[in-house]
DNA sequence: ATTTTGACTTAAG
DNA sequence: GCTTAAGCCAAAA
């Protein structure tokens, strides 16, 4: 199986349910490469599958919104997430309430 | 094939 | 709490 790490990341990102968000490190770990958070972010920047991958549901480990086009794009991303039901803590996502739980429970 | 870069993360000051 | 430094992975030049 010649599964590209990149494709796996895209699948994981697209698997994030609405109203929840995942951190880059979390996505990287689910993709099978814990520690590749930087690479994950790069794939989003490339955004080859932006039409399939909701990269806006991927945030930094501290819940801060990063990237998404340029500076001002973050405002759009924040608003979009709020509309999806994600809880916000100032300019950061309330991971305590809206971080995605790939496994049930926790 | 080597070097640089990038939407990261954690630790330390 | 914020800033700086080092570590980490994968892709593009």
PDB file of N, CA and C in Angstrom, chain A residues 35-73:
ATOM      1  N   UNK A  35       4.590  13.819  15.696  1.00  0.00           N
ATOM      2  CA  UNK A  35       5.754  14.701  15.637  1.00  0.00           C
ATOM      3  C   UNK A  35       5.845  15.401  14.298  1.00  0.00           C
ATOM      4  N   UNK A  36       5.049  14.942  13.336  1.00  0.00           N
ATOM      5  CA  UNK A  36       5.091  15.551  12.003  1.00  0.00           C
ATOM      6  C   UNK A  36       4.082  16.682  11.882  1.00  0.00           C
ATOM      7  N   UNK A  37       3.831  17.345  12.968  1.00  0.00           N
ATOM      8  CA  UNK A  37       2.848  18.434  12.965  1.00  0.00           C
ATOM      9  C   UNK A  37       3.214  19.480  11.915  1.00  0.00           C
ATOM     10  N   UNK A  38       4.515  19.757  11.784  1.00  0.00           N
ATOM     11  CA  UNK A  38       4.945  20.766  10.792  1.00  0.00           C
ATOM     12  C   UNK A  38       4.575  20.325   9.402  1.00  0.00           C
ATOM     13  N   UNK A  39       4.827  19.072   9.114  1.00  0.00           N
ATOM     14  CA  UNK A  39       4.521  18.546   7.784  1.00  0.00           C
ATOM     15  C   UNK A  39       3.028  18.663   7.531  1.00  0.00           C
ATOM     16  N   UNK A  40       2.228  18.351   8.530  1.00  0.00           N
ATOM     17  CA  UNK A  40       0.771  18.439   8.391  1.00  0.00           C
ATOM     18  C   UNK A  40       0.383  19.864   7.998  1.00  0.00           C
ATOM     19  N   UNK A  41       0.926  20.801   8.706  1.00  0.00           N
ATOM     20  CA  UNK A  41       0.609  22.203   8.401  1.00  0.00           C
ATOM     21  C   UNK A  41       1.024  22.551   6.988  1.00  0.00           C
ATOM     22  N   UNK A  42       2.134  21.991   6.545  1.00  0.00           N
ATOM     23  CA  UNK A  42       2.580  22.287   5.190  1.00  0.00           C
ATOM     24  C   UNK A  42       1.590  21.766   4.172  1.00  0.00           C
ATOM     25  N   UNK A  43       1.067  20.568   4.402  1.00  0.00           N
ATOM     26  CA  UNK A  43       0.094  19.984   3.472  1.00  0.00           C
ATOM     27  C   UNK A  43      -1.117  20.901   3.371  1.00  0.00           C
ATOM     28  N   UNK A  44      -1.489  21.493   4.462  1.00  0.00           N
ATOM     29  CA  UNK A  44      -2.639  22.400   4.454  1.00  0.00           C
ATOM     30  C   UNK A  44      -2.287  23.650   3.664  1.00  0.00           C
ATOM     31  N   UNK A  45      -1.068  24.123   3.838  1.00  0.00           N
ATOM     32  CA  UNK A  45      -0.650  25.329   3.105  1.00  0.00           C
ATOM     33  C   UNK A  45      -0.677  25.051   1.613  1.00  0.00           C
ATOM     34  N   UNK A  46      -0.277  23.868   1.244  1.00  0.00           N
ATOM     35  CA  UNK A  46      -0.338  23.481  -0.169  1.00  0.00           C
ATOM     36  C   UNK A  46      -1.807  23.457  -0.528  1.00  0.00           C
ATOM     37  N   UNK A  47      -2.563  22.884   0.393  1.00  0.00           N
ATOM     38  CA  UNK A  47      -4.005  22.849   0.232  1.00  0.00           C
ATOM     39  C   UNK A  47      -4.407  22.314  -1.126  1.00  0.00           C
ATOM     40  N   UNK A  48      -3.750  21.282  -1.557  1.00  0.00           N
ATOM     41  CA  UNK A  48      -4.076  20.665  -2.839  1.00  0.00           C
ATOM     42  C   UNK A  48      -5.522  20.176  -2.823  1.00  0.00           C
ATOM     43  N   UNK A  49      -5.964  19.665  -1.705  1.00  0.00           N
ATOM     44  CA  UNK A  49      -7.328  19.147  -1.601  1.00  0.00           C
ATOM     45  C   UNK A  49      -8.212  20.058  -0.763  1.00  0.00           C
ATOM     46  N   UNK A  50      -7.975  21.345  -0.886  1.00  0.00           N
ATOM     47  CA  UNK A  50      -8.756  22.296  -0.094  1.00  0.00           C
ATOM     48  C   UNK A  50     -10.249  22.119  -0.345  1.00  0.00           C
ATOM     49  N   UNK A  51     -10.587  21.588  -1.522  1.00  0.00           N
ATOM     50  CA  UNK A  51     -12.004  21.400  -1.839  1.00  0.00           C
ATOM     51  C   UNK A  51     -12.553  20.160  -1.143  1.00  0.00           C
ATOM     52  N   UNK A  52     -11.668  19.386  -0.548  1.00  0.00           N
ATOM     53  CA  UNK A  52     -12.117  18.171   0.126  1.00  0.00           C
ATOM     54  C   UNK A  52     -11.756  18.174   1.617  1.00  0.00           C
ATOM     55  N   UNK A  53     -10.711  18.905   1.924  1.00  0.00           N
ATOM     56  CA  UNK A  53     -10.251  18.904   3.304  1.00  0.00           C
ATOM     57  C   UNK A  53     -10.586  20.204   4.034  1.00  0.00           C
ATOM     58  N   UNK A  54     -11.352  20.111   5.119  1.00  0.00           N
ATOM     59  CA  UNK A  54     -11.695  21.291   5.924  1.00  0.00           C
ATOM     60  C   UNK A  54     -10.510  21.703   6.790  1.00  0.00           C
ATOM     61  N   UNK A  55      -9.507  22.273   6.170  1.00  0.00           N
ATOM     62  CA  UNK A  55      -8.286  22.618   6.908  1.00  0.00           C
ATOM     63  C   UNK A  55      -8.584  23.612   8.022  1.00  0.00           C
ATOM     64  N   UNK A  56      -9.729  24.256   7.961  1.00  0.00           N
ATOM     65  CA  UNK A  56     -10.042  25.249   8.996  1.00  0.00           C
ATOM     66  C   UNK A  56     -10.349  24.587  10.332  1.00  0.00           C
ATOM     67  N   UNK A  57     -10.524  23.267  10.290  1.00  0.00           N
ATOM     68  CA  UNK A  57     -10.813  22.570  11.554  1.00  0.00           C
ATOM     69  C   UNK A  57      -9.528  22.099  12.219  1.00  0.00           C
ATOM     70  N   UNK A  58      -8.422  22.472  11.645  1.00  0.00           N
ATOM     71  CA  UNK A  58      -7.133  22.086  12.231  1.00  0.00           C
ATOM     72  C   UNK A  58      -6.479  23.336  12.845  1.00  0.00           C
ATOM     73  N   UNK A  59      -6.207  23.258  14.137  1.00  0.00           N
ATOM     74  CA  UNK A  59      -5.656  24.419  14.840  1.00  0.00           C
ATOM     75  C   UNK A  59      -4.359  24.053  15.555  1.00  0.00           C
ATOM     76  N   UNK A  60      -3.698  25.046  16.117  1.00  0.00           N
ATOM     77  CA  UNK A  60      -2.447  24.784  16.835  1.00  0.00           C
ATOM     78  C   UNK A  60      -2.731  24.074  18.157  1.00  0.00           C
ATOM     79  N   UNK A  61      -1.707  23.545  18.774  1.00  0.00           N
ATOM     80  CA  UNK A  61      -1.865  22.754  20.001  1.00  0.00           C
ATOM     81  C   UNK A  61      -2.477  23.581  21.129  1.00  0.00           C
ATOM     82  N   UNK A  62      -2.226  24.877  21.106  1.00  0.00           N
ATOM     83  CA  UNK A  62      -2.771  25.741  22.156  1.00  0.00           C
ATOM     84  C   UNK A  62      -4.168  26.240  21.795  1.00  0.00           C
ATOM     85  N   UNK A  63      -4.698  25.806  20.662  1.00  0.00           N
ATOM     86  CA  UNK A  63      -6.042  26.199  20.245  1.00  0.00           C
ATOM     87  C   UNK A  63      -6.068  27.458  19.403  1.00  0.00           C
ATOM     88  N   UNK A  64      -4.910  28.007  19.117  1.00  0.00           N
ATOM     89  CA  UNK A  64      -4.858  29.231  18.303  1.00  0.00           C
ATOM     90  C   UNK A  64      -5.013  28.900  16.822  1.00  0.00           C
ATOM     91  N   UNK A  65      -5.706  29.776  16.105  1.00  0.00           N
ATOM     92  CA  UNK A  65      -5.886  29.554  14.674  1.00  0.00           C
ATOM     93  C   UNK A  65      -4.628  30.037  13.954  1.00  0.00           C
ATOM     94  N   UNK A  66      -4.141  29.214  13.057  1.00  0.00           N
ATOM     95  CA  UNK A  66      -2.911  29.581  12.339  1.00  0.00           C
ATOM     96  C   UNK A  66      -3.137  29.496  10.839  1.00  0.00           C
ATOM     97  N   UNK A  67      -2.322  30.210  10.106  1.00  0.00           N
ATOM     98  CA  UNK A  67      -2.357  30.149   8.653  1.00  0.00           C
ATOM     99  C   UNK A  67      -3.690  30.549   8.078  1.00  0.00           C
ATOM    100  N   UNK A  68      -4.272  29.710   7.289  1.00  0.00           N
ATOM    101  CA  UNK A  68      -5.510  29.955   6.548  1.00  0.00           C
ATOM    102  C   UNK A  68      -5.361  31.222   5.720  1.00  0.00           C
ATOM    103  N   UNK A  69      -4.713  31.098   4.613  1.00  0.00           N
ATOM    104  CA  UNK A  69      -4.553  32.233   3.715  1.00  0.00           C
ATOM    105  C   UNK A  69      -3.607  33.236   4.330  1.00  0.00           C
ATOM    106  N   UNK A  70      -4.111  34.323   4.784  1.00  0.00           N
ATOM    107  CA  UNK A  70      -3.269  35.328   5.403  1.00  0.00           C
ATOM    108  C   UNK A  70      -3.957  35.970   6.589  1.00  0.00           C
ATOM    109  N   UNK A  71      -3.157  36.404   7.520  1.00  0.00           N
ATOM    110  CA  UNK A  71      -3.613  37.093   8.725  1.00  0.00           C
ATOM    111  C   UNK A  71      -5.106  37.296   8.837  1.00  0.00           C
ATOM    112  N   UNK A  72      -5.668  38.106   7.984  1.00  0.00           N
ATOM    113  CA  UNK A  72      -7.092  38.409   8.074  1.00  0.00           C
ATOM    114  C   UNK A  72      -7.934  37.157   7.882  1.00  0.00           C
ATOM    115  N   UNK A  73      -7.406  36.173   7.165  1.00  0.00           N
ATOM    116  CA  UNK A  73      -8.160  34.932   6.920  1.00  0.00           C
ATOM    117  C   UNK A  73      -8.514  34.249   8.218  1.00  0.00           C
TER     118      UNK A  73
END
